[in-house]
Coordinates of C-alpha atoms in Angstrom, one line a residue:
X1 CA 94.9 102.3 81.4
X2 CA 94.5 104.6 84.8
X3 CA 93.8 102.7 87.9
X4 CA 92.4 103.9 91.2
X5 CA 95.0 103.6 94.7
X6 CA 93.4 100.9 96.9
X7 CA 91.3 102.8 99.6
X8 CA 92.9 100.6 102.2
X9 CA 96.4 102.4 101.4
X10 CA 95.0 105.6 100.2
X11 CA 95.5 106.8 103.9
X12 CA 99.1 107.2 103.2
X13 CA 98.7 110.1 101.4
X14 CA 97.5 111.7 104.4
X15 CA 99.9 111.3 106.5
X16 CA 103.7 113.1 106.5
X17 CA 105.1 109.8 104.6
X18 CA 107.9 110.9 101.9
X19 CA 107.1 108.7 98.7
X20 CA 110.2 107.4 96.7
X21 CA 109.8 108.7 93.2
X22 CA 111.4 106.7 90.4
X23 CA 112.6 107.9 87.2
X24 CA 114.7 106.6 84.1
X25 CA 118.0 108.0 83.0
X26 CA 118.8 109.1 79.6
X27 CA 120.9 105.3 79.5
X28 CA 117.8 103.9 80.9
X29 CA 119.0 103.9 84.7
X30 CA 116.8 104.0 87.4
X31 CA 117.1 107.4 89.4
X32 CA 115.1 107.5 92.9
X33 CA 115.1 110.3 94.7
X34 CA 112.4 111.4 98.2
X35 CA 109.2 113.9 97.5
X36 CA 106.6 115.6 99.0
X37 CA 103.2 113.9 97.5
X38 CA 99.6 114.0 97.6
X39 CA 96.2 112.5 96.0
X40 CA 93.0 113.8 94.9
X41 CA 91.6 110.7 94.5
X42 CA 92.7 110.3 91.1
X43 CA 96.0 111.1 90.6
X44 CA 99.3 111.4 92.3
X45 CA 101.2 114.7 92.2
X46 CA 104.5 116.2 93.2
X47 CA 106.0 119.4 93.9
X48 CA 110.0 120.4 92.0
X49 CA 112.3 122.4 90.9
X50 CA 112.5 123.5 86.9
X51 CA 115.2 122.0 85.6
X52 CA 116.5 119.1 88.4
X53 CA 117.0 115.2 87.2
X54 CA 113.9 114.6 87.8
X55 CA 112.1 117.0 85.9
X56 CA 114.4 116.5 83.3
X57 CA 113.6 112.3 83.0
X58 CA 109.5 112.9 83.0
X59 CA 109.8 115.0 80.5
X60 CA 111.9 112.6 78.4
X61 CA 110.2 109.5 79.5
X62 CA 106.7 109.9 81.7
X63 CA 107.2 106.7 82.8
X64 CA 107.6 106.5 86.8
X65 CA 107.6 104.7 90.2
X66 CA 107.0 105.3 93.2
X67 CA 106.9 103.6 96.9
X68 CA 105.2 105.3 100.7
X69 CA 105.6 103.2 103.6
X70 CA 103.7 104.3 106.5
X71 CA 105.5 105.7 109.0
X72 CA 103.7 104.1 112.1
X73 CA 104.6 100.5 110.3
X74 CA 106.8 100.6 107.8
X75 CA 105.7 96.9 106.7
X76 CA 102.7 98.6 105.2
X77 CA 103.5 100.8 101.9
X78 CA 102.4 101.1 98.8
X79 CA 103.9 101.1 95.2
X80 CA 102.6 102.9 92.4
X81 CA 103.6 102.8 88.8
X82 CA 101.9 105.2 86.1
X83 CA 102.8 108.2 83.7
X84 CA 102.9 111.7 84.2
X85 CA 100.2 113.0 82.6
X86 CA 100.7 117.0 83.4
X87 CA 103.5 119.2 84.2
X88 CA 102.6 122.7 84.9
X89 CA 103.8 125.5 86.7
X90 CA 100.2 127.0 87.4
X91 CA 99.4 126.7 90.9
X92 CA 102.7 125.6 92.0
X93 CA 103.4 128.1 94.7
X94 CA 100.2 126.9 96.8
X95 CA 100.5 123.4 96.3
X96 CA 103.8 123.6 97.5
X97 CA 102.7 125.6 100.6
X98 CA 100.4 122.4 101.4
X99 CA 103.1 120.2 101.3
X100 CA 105.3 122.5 103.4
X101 CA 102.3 122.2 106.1
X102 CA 101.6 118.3 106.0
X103 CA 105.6 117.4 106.1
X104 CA 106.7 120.6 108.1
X105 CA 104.3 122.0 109.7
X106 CA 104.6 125.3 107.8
X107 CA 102.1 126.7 106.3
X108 CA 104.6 128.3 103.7
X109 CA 107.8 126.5 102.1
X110 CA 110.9 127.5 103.6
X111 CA 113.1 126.5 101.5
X112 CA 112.7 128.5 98.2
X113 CA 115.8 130.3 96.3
X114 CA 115.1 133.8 94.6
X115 CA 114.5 132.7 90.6
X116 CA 113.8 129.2 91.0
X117 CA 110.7 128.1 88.7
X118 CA 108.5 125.1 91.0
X119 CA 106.6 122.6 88.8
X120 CA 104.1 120.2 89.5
X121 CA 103.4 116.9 88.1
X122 CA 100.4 114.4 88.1
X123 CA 101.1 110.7 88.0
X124 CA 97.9 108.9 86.3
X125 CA 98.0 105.5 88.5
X126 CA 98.4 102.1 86.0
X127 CA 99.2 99.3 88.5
X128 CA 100.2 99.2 92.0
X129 CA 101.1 96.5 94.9
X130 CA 100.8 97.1 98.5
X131 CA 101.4 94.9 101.3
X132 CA 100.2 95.3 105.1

């Protein structure tokens, strides 16, 4: 059951906020690691690397988490809990390039290594909190 981001936090998204993506562990652990996000009104998305921890839990178990606190107050965040609904490699390349200009103000992503595959994921929103 998708739900929408509360338009008084969906702001967040716009701003250079890193979101703290949380996914399970073969054993069930939690794993939490920083990303780059954004939101197209509908779903959540990030930006990878083929074949890191992350990508490897989703695609075991779709089930995530994650938090953004606003950086001007970080009293005021959000937390969203959902399922990846897509992984793809189509498109990658420019989405990352957005996220390199909202968090680095570069237009492309400086931090690519010759051979790495990125992926992108879309987190279909089921329940969130947020506070402030």
């Amino acid at each position: 059951m998708a739900t929408t981001i509360p338009a008084t936090h969906a702001d967040l998204f716009e701003k250079p906020a890193f979101a703290h993506l949380a996914t399970l562990m073969p054993d069930g652990s939690p794993q939490s690691t920083p990303v780059w996000v954004e939101f197209d009104g509908k779903f959540v998305s990030f930006n990878s690397a083929l074949g890191r921890v992350k990508d490897k839990n989703v695609r075991r178990d779709p089930r995530v988490a994650l938090s953004i606190a606003d950086p001007a107050n970080p009293y005021r965040y959000l937390e969203v809990r959902g399922r990846v609904v897509e992984i793809t490699q189509k498109g990658t390349g420019e989405q990352i390039d957005r996220l390199s200009q909202k968090y680095l103000g570069k237009p492309k992503y400086p931090f690519g290594k010759p051979g790495e595959v990125r992926v992108s994921y879309k987190i279909a929103p089921e329940k969130f909190s947020a506070m402030g």
